[in-house]
Coordinates of C-alpha atoms and ligand atoms in Angstrom, one line a residue:
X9 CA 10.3 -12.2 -16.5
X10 CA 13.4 -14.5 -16.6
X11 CA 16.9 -14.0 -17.7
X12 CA 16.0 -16.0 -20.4
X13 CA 12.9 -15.0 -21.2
X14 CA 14.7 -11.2 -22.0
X15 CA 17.8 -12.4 -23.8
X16 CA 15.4 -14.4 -26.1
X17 CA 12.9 -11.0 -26.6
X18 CA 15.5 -8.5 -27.2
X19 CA 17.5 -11.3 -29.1
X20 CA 14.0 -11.2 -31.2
X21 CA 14.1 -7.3 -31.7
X22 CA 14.5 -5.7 -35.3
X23 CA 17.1 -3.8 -33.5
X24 CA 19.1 -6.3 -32.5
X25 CA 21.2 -7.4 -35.6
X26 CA 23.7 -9.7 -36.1
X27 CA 25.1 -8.1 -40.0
X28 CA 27.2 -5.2 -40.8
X29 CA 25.8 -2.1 -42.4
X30 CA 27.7 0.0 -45.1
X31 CA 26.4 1.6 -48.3
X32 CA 22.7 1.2 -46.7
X33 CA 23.1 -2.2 -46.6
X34 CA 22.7 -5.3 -44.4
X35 CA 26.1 -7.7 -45.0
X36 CA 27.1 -10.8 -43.5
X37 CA 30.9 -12.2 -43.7
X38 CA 32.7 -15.3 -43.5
X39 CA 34.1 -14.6 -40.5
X40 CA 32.3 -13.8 -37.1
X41 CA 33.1 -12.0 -33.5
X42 CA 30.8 -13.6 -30.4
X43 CA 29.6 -11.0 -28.1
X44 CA 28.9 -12.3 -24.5
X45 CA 26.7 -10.9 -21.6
X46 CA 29.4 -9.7 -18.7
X47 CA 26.9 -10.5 -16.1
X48 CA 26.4 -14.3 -17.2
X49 CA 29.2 -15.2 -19.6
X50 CA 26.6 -16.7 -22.1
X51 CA 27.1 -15.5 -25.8
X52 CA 24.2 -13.5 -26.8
X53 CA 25.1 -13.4 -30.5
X54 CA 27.9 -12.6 -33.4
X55 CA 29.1 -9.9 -35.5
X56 CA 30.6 -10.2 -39.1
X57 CA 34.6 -9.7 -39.1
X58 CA 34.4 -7.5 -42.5
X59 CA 36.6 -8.2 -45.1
X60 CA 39.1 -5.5 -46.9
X61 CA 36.5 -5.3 -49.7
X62 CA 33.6 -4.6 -47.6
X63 CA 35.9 -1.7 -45.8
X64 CA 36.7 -0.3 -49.2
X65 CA 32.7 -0.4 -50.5
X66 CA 31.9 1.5 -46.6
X67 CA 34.2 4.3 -47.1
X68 CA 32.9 4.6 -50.9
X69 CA 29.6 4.8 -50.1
X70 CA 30.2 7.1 -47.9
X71 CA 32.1 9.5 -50.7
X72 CA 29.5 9.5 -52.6
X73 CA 27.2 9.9 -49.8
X74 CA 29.1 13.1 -48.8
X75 CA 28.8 14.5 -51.9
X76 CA 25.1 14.7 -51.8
X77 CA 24.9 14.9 -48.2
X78 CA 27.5 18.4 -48.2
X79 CA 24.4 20.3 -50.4
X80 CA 21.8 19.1 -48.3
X81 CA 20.6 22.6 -46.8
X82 CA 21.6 22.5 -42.6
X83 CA 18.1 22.8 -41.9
X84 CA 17.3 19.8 -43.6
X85 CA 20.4 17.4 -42.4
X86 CA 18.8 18.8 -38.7
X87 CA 15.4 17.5 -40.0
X88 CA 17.2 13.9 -40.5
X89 CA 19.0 13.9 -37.2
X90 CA 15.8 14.9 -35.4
X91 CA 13.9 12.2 -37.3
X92 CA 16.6 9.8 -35.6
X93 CA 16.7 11.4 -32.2
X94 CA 12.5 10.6 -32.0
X95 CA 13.5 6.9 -32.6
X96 CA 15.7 7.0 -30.2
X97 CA 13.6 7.9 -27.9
X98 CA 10.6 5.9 -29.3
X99 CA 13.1 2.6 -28.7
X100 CA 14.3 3.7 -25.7
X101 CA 13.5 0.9 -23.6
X102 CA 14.8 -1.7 -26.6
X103 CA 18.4 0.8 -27.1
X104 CA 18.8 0.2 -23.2
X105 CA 18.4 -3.8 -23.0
X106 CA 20.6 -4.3 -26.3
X107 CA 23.1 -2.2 -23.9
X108 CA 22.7 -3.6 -20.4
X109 CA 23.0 -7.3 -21.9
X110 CA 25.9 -6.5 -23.9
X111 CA 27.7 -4.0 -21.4
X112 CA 26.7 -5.2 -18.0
X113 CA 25.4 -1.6 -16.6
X114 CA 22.6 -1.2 -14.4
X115 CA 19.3 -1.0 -16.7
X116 CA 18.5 1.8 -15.3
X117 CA 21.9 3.2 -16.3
X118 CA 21.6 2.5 -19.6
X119 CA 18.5 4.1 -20.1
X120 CA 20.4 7.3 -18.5
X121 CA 22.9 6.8 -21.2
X122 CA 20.0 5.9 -24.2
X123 CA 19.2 9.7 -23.1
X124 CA 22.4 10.8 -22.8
X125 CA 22.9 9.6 -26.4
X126 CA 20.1 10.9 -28.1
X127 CA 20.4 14.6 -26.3
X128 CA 24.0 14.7 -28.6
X129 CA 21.5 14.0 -31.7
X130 CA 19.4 17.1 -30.7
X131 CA 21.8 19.3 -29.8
X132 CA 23.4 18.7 -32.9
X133 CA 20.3 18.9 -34.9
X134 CA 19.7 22.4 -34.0
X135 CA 23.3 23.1 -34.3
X136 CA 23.2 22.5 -38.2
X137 CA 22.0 25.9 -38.5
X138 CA 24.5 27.5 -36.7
X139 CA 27.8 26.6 -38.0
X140 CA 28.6 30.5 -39.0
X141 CA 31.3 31.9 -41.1
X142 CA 32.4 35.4 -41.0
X143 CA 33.2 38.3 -43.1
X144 CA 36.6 40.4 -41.6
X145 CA 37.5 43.9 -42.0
X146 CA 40.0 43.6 -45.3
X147 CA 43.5 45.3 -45.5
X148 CA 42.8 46.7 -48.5
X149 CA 40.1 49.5 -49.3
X150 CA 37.2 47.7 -51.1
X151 CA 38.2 44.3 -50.7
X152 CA 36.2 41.5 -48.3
X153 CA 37.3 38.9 -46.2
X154 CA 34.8 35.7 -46.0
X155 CA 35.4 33.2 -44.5
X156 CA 33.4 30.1 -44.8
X157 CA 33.0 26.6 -42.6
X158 CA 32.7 23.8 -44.9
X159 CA 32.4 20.2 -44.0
X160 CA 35.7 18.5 -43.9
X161 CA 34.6 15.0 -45.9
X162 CA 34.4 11.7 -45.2
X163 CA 35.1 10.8 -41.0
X164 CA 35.9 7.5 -39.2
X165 CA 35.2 6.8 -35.5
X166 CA 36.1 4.1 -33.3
X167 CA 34.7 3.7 -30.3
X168 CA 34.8 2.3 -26.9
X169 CA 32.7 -0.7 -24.6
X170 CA 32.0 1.3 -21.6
X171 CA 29.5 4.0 -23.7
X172 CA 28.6 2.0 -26.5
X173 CA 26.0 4.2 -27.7
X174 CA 26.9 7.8 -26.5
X175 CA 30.3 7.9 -27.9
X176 CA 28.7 7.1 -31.3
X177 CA 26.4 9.6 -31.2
X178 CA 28.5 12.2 -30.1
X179 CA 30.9 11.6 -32.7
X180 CA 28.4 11.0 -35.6
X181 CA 25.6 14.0 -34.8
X182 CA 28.3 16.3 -35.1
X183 CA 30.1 15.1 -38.2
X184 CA 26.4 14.6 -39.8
X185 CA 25.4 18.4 -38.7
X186 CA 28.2 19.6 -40.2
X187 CA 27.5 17.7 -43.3
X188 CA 30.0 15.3 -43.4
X189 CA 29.7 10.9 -43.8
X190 CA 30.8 8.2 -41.5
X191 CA 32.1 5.0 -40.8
X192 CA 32.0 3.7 -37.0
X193 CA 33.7 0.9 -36.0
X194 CA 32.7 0.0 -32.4
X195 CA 34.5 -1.7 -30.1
X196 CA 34.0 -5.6 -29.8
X197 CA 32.9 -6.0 -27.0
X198 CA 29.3 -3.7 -27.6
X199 CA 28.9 -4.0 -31.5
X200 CA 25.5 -4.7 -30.8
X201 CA 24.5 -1.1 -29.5
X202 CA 25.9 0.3 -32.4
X203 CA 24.0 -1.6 -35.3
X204 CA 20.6 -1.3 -33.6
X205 CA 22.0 2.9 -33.9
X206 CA 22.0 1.6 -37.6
X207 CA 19.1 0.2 -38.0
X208 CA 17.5 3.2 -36.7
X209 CA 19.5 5.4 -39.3
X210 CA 18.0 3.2 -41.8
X211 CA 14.6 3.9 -40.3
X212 CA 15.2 7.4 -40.1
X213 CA 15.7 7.2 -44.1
X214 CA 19.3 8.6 -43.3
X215 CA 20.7 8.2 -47.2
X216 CA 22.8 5.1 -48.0
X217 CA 26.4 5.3 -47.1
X218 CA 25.7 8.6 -44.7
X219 CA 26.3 6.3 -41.8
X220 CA 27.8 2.6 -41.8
X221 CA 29.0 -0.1 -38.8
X222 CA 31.3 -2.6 -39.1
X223 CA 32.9 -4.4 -36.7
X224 CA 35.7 -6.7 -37.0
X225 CA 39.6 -6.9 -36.4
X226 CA 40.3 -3.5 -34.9
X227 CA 44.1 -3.1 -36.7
X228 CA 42.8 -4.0 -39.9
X229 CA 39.8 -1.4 -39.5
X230 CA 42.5 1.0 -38.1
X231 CA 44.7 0.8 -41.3
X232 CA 41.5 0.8 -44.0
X233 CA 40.9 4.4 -42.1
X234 CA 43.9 5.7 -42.3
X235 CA 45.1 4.5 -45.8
X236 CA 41.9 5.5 -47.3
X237 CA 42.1 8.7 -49.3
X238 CA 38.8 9.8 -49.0
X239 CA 38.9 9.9 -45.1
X240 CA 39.7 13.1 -43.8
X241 CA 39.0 13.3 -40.1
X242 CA 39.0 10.2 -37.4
X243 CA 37.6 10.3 -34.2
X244 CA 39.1 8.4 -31.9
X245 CA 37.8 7.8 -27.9
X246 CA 40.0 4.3 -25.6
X247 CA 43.1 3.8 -24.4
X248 CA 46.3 6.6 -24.7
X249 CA 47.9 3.5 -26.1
X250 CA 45.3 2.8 -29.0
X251 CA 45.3 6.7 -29.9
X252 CA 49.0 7.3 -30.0
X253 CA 49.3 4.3 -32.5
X254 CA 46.2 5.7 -34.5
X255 CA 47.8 9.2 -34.4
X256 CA 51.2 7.9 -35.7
X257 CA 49.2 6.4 -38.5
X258 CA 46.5 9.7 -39.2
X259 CA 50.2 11.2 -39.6
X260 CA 50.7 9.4 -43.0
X261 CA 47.6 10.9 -44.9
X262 CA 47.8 14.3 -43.0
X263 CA 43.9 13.2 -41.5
X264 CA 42.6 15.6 -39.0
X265 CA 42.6 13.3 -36.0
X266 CA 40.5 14.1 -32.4
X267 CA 41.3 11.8 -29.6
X268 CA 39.2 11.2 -26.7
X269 CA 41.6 9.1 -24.2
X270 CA 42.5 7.6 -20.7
X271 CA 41.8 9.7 -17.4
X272 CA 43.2 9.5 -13.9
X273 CA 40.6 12.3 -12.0
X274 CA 41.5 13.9 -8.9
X275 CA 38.8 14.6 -6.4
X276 CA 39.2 16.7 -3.8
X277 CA 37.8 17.2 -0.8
X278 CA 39.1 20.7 1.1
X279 CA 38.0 21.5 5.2
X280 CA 35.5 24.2 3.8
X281 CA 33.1 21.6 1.5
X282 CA 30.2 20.1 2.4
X283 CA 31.2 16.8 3.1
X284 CA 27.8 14.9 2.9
X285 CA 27.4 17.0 -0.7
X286 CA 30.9 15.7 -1.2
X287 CA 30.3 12.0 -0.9
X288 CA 27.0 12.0 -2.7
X289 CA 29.2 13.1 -5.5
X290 CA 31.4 11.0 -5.1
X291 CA 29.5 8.1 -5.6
X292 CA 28.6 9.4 -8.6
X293 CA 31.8 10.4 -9.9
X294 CA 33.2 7.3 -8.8
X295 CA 30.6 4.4 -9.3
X296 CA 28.8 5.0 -12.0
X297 CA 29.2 2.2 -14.4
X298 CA 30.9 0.3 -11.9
X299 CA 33.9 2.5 -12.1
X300 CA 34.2 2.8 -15.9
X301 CA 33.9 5.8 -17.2
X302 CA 36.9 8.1 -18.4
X303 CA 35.5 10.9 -16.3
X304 CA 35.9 8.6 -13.2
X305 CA 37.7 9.6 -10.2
X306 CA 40.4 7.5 -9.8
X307 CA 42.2 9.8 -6.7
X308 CA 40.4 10.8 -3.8
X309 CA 42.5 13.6 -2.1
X310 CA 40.9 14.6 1.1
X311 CA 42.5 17.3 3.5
X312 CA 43.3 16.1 6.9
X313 CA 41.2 16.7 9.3
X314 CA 37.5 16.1 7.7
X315 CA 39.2 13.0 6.2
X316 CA 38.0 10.9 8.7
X317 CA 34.6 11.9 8.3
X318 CA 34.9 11.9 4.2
X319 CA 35.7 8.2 3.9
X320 CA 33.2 6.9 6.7
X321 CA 30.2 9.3 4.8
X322 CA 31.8 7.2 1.9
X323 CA 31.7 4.2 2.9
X324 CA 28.0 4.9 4.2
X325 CA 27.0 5.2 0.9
X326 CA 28.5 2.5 -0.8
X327 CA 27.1 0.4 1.4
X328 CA 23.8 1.0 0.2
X329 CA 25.2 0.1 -3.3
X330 CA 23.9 -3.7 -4.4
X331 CA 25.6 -5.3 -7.3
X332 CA 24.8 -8.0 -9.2
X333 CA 23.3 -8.4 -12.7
X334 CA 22.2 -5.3 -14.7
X335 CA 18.6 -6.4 -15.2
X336 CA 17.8 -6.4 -11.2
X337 CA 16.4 -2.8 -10.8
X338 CA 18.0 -3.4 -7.2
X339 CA 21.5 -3.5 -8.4
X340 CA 23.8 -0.3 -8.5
X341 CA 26.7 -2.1 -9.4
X342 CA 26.8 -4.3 -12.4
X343 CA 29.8 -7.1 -13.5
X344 CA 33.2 -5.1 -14.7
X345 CA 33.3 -6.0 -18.8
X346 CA 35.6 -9.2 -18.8
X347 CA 37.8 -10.7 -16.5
X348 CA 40.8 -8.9 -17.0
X349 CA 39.6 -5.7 -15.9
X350 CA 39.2 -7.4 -12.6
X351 CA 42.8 -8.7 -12.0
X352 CA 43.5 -4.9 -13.2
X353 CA 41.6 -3.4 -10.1
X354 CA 42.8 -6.2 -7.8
X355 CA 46.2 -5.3 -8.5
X356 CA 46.0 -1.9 -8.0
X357 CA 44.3 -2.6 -4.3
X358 CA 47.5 -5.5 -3.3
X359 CA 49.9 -3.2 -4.8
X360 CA 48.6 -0.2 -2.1
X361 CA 48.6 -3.0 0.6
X362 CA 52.2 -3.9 0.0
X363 CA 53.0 -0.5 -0.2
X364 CA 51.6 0.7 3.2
X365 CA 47.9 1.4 2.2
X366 CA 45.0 0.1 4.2
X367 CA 41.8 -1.5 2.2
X368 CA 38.4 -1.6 3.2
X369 CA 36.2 -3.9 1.1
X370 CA 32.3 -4.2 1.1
X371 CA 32.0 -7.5 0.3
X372 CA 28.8 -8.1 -2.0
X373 CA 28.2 -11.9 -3.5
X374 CA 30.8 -12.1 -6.7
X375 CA 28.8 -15.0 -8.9
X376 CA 31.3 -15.0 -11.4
X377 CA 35.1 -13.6 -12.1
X378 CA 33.9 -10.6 -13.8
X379 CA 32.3 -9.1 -10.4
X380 CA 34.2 -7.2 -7.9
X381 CA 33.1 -6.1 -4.5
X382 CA 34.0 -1.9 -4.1
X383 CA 36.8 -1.0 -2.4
X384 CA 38.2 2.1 -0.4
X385 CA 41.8 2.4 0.3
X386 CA 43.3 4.7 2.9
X387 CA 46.7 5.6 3.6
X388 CA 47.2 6.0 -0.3
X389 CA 50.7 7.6 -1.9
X390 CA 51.7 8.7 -5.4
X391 CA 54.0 6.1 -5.7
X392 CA 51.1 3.4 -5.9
X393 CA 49.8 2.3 -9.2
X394 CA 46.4 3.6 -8.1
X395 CA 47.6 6.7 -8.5
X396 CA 49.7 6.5 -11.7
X397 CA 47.0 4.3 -13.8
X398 CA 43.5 4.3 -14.5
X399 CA 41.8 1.8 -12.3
X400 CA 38.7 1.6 -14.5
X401 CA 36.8 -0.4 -11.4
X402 CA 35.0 0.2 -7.9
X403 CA 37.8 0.9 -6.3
X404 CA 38.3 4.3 -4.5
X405 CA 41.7 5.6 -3.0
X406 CA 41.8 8.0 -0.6
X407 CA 45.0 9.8 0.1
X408 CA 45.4 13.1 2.7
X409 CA 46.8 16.4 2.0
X410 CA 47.6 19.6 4.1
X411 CA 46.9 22.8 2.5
X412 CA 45.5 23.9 -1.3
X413 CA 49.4 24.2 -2.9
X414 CA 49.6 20.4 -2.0
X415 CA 46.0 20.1 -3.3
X416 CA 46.9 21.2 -6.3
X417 CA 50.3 20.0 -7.0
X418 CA 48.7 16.2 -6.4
X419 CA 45.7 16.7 -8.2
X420 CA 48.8 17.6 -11.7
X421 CA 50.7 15.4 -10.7
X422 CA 50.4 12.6 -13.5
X423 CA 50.5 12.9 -17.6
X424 CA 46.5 12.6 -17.8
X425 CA 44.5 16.1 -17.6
X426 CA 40.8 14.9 -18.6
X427 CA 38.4 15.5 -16.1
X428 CA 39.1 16.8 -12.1
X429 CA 36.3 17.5 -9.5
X430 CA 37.0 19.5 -6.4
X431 CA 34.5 20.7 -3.5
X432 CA 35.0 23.6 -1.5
X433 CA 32.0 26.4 -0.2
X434 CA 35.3 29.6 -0.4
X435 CA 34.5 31.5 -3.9
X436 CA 38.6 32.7 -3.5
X437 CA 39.4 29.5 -3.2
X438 CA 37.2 27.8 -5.9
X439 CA 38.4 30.4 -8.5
X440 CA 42.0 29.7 -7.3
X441 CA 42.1 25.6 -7.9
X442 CA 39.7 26.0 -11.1
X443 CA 42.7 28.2 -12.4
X444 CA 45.6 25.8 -11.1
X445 CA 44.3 22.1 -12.1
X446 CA 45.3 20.8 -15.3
X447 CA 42.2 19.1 -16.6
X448 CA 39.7 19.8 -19.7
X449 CA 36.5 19.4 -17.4
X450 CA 36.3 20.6 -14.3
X451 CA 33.5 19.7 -11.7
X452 CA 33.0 22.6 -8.6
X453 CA 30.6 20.6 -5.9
X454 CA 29.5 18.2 -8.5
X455 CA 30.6 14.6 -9.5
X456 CA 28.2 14.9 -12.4
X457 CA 29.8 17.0 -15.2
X458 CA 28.6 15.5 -18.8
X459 CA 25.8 17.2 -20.8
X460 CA 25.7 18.0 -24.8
X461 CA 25.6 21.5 -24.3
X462 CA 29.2 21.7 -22.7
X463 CA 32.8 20.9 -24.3
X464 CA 34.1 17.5 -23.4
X465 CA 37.5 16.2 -23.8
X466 CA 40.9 16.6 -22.5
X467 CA 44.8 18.3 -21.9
X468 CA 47.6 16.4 -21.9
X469 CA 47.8 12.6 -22.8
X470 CA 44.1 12.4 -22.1
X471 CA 43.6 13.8 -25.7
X472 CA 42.7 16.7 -27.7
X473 CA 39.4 17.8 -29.9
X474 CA 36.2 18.6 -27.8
X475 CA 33.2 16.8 -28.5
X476 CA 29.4 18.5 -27.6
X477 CA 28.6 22.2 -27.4
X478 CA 29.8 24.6 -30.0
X479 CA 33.2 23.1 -30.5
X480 CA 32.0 19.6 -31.2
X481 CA 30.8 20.4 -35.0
X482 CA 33.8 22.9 -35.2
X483 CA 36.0 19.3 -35.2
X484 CA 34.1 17.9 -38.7
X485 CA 34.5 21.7 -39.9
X486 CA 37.1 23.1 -42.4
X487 CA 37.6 26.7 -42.4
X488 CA 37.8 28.3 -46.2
X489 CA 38.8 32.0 -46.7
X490 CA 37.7 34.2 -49.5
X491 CA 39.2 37.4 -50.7
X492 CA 37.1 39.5 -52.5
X493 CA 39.3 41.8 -54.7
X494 CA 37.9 45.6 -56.3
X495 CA 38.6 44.0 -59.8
Ligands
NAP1 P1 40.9 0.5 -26.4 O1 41.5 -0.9 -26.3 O2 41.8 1.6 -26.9 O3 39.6 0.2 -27.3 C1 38.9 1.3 -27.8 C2 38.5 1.1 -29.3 O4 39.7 1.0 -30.0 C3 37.8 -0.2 -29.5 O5 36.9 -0.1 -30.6 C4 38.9 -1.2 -30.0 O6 38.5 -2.2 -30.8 C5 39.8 -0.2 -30.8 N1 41.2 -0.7 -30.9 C6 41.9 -1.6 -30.2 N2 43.1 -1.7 -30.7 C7 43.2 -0.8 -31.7 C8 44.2 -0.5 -32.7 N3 45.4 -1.1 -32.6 N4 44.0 0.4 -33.6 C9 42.8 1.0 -33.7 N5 41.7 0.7 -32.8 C10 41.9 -0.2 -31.9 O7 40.3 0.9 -25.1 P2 39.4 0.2 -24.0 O8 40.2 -0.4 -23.0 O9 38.5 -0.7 -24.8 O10 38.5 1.4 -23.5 C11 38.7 1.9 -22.2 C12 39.6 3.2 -22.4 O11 38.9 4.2 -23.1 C13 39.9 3.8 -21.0 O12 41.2 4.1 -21.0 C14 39.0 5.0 -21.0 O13 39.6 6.1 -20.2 C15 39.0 5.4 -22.4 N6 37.8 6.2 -22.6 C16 37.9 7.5 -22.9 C17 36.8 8.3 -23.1 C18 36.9 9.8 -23.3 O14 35.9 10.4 -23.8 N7 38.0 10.4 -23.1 C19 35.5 7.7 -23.1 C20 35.4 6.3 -22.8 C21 36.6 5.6 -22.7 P3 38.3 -3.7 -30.2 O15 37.2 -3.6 -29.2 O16 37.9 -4.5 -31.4 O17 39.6 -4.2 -29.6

């Protein structure tokens, strides 16, 4: 099938819509966003910019939605997000091409992440049940202690472009398990993942106003949430800039705020590891979605003397990584989301060259200025933006170290603390680093560390709140305490 010829079916899909949805509604606006395909440039279609009104009727609906929604018993808000979770994965194929033509990443990729983001939906389903209270031991003879979880009201979430649909889901499962509402504004450059999610809310018969999308100008969305005084909690996952300005304005309403924000990952490579189990996870830790994901490593710190055969078993494999446009099953790398992300990752590569680093590129056909051929640098020092930014690209920089004190002290050295990976076969040792690295998720001998069942998020200025497992309904949660007196 041609390029065309699959722009113009999923274009043709029931999930692919062009309208906002708030109060269980379908709305248009005056003013509109266009959304283009990274890999082509072409605009595949536009979203509303929703008006101040249209914010106010979302986060209505979604009072009075919460109101009813709170009393729904938890085993039947789990029947509603498992009713969702089996469209999902009925549309699967549909959820994936909306993404991949939107996005840029590898079909196959998307698919991985279609799953990713329904297994949040599941998780959280059964989780409904389980969001316990408990009765304490009083001080006083006769008297009891309850204490009750209760769902903390209307939430807001804005989201990010390199996980349009996960990041929703993950945010909204939780916040709908616990029995609260929400209002997701995605980011502008993947609205379209997150209104076919809609649709498929509507399809599920999820009530009106439970769940709304709108998309728009990002500050004025920003400021409805945060001025509104039904919205209690907002849930937050970009840039360390975006969620320091949203914090400083949660601060004005007292809103519970979680933020899910920038990484710089160490990964590190000690004499004892597997070094061919080391570079396959590298790859993964490092090129999956071209390079863009949070979780990412962005500092390869290798100890001296398997370094040598680290970086060429890394560079064996990325030679075996094709890139070009998502839809060619053949492709492992995909276009980075616009142009600017590009000039980002080619500075960070002449910036190690000027400062004494040596790059190896494997040069793979760029059609157009949003592609860039992967990179490994060697020779790599703290000092080099490389190491002090998020790259957010293929680019992998390779620095050496002498003995686990230095390991470590690299590895903590910058303000980030999201996620770190580290491979090494000595248990002592393994317990050691987990214990000295500063990071919310640690990987041991693994570049893959993202599931539903475990706590993600970060230390640091990489965040706070966890989202998945246990703790990810605790963050749409309000605690209530009872004391029961004799009378
Ligand atoms: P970003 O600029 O912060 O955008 C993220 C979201 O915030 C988008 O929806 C964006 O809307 C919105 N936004 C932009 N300016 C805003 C403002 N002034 N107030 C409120 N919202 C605003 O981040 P990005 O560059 O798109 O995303 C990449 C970053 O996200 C990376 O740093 C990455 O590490 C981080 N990330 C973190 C996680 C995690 O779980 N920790 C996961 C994924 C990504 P518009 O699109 O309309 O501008």
């Amino acid at each position: 099938m041609s390029h065309t010829d699959i722009v113009r079916r999923i274009r043709a899909s029931e999930l692919f819509c062009e309208q906002i949805y708030l109060a269980g509604q379908w709305q248009d606006s005056e003013q509109t966003i266009a959304v283009d395909n990274p890999a082509t440039g072409e605009i595949i279609g536009h979203v509303p910019v929703c008006s101040d009104a249209q914010l106010a009727q979302a986060f209505e609906s979604a009072e009075s939605a919460f109101k009813q929604w709170r009393d729904y018993t938890a085993e039947e808000r789990g029947r509603y997000l498992y009713a969702f979770f089996e469209l999902m994965q009925t549309h699967e194929q549909t959820l994936a091409e909306i993404m991949t033509l939107e996005q840029g990443k590898p079909l196959a990729e998307s698919i991985g992440e279609i799953r990713y983001a329904a297994s949040f939906v599941k998780w959280f389903a059964e989780e409904a049940r389980r969001a316990y209270g408990r009765v304490i031991p009083a001080a006083q003879p006769g008297e009891q202690i309850i204490v009750k979880r209760e769902p903390i009201g209307v939430t807001a979430a804005i989201t990010p472009w390199n996980f349009p649909s996960s990041m929703i889901t993950r945010k909204a499962a939780a916040a709908l398990a616990a029995g609260c509402s929400m209002v997701v504004k995605p980011a502008s450059a993947t609205p379209f993942s997150a209104l076919a999610l809609a649709k498929l809310a509507e399809k599920a018969g999820w009530p009106a106003g439970l769940f709304n999308v709108v998309t728009g100008n990002a500050r004025q969305i920003a400021s409805a949430m945060t001025q509104h005084p039904a919205v209690r909690k907002i849930s937050f996952t970009g840039s360390t800039a975006t969620g320091q300005a949203l914090m400083r304005q949660a601060a004005d309403q007292v809103q519970k705020i979680s933020l899910e924000l920038g990484g710089n990952a160490p990964f590190i490579v000690f004499d004892d590891a597997d070094i061919n189990a080391a570079a396959d996870g590298a790859i993964a830790a490092k090129f999956r979605n071209t390079g863009q994901t949070c979780v990412c490593v962005n500092r390869f710190y290798v100890q001296r003397s398997v370094h040598d055969a680290f970086v060429e078993a890394l560079r064996a494999r990325i030679e075996q990584l094709p890139m070009g446009d998502g839809f060619n099953p053949e492709n492992k790398l995909a276009p980075l989301i616009n142009s600017q992300a590009v000039e980002k990752v080619r500075e960070h590569i002449e910036d190690a060259k000027r400062k004494g680093a040596t790059a190896y590129t494997i040069n793979r056909p760029e059609p157009r200025a949003n592609f860039i051929s992967p990179t490994i640098l060697t020779g790599v020092t703290q000092s080099m933006l490389v190491c002090q930014e998020e790259t957010f690209g293929p680019l992998a920089a390779v620095s050496c170290f002498d003995d686990e004190a230095e390991a470590i002290a690299l590895a903590n050295d910058t303000p980030f603390g999201l996620a770190a990976y580290f491979y090494s076969e000595n248990t002592h040792r393994i317990w050691r680093v987990a214990d000295g690295i500063e990071a919310g998720m640690i990987g041991i001998n693994t570049g893959l560390i993202s599931n539903a069942a475990a706590p993600f998020g970060g230390v640091k200025a990489s965040g706070f709140g966890r989202e998945g497992a246990r703790e990810g309904i605790d963050e749409y949660l309000e605690t209530k305490y009872l004391l029961f007196g004799r009378g």
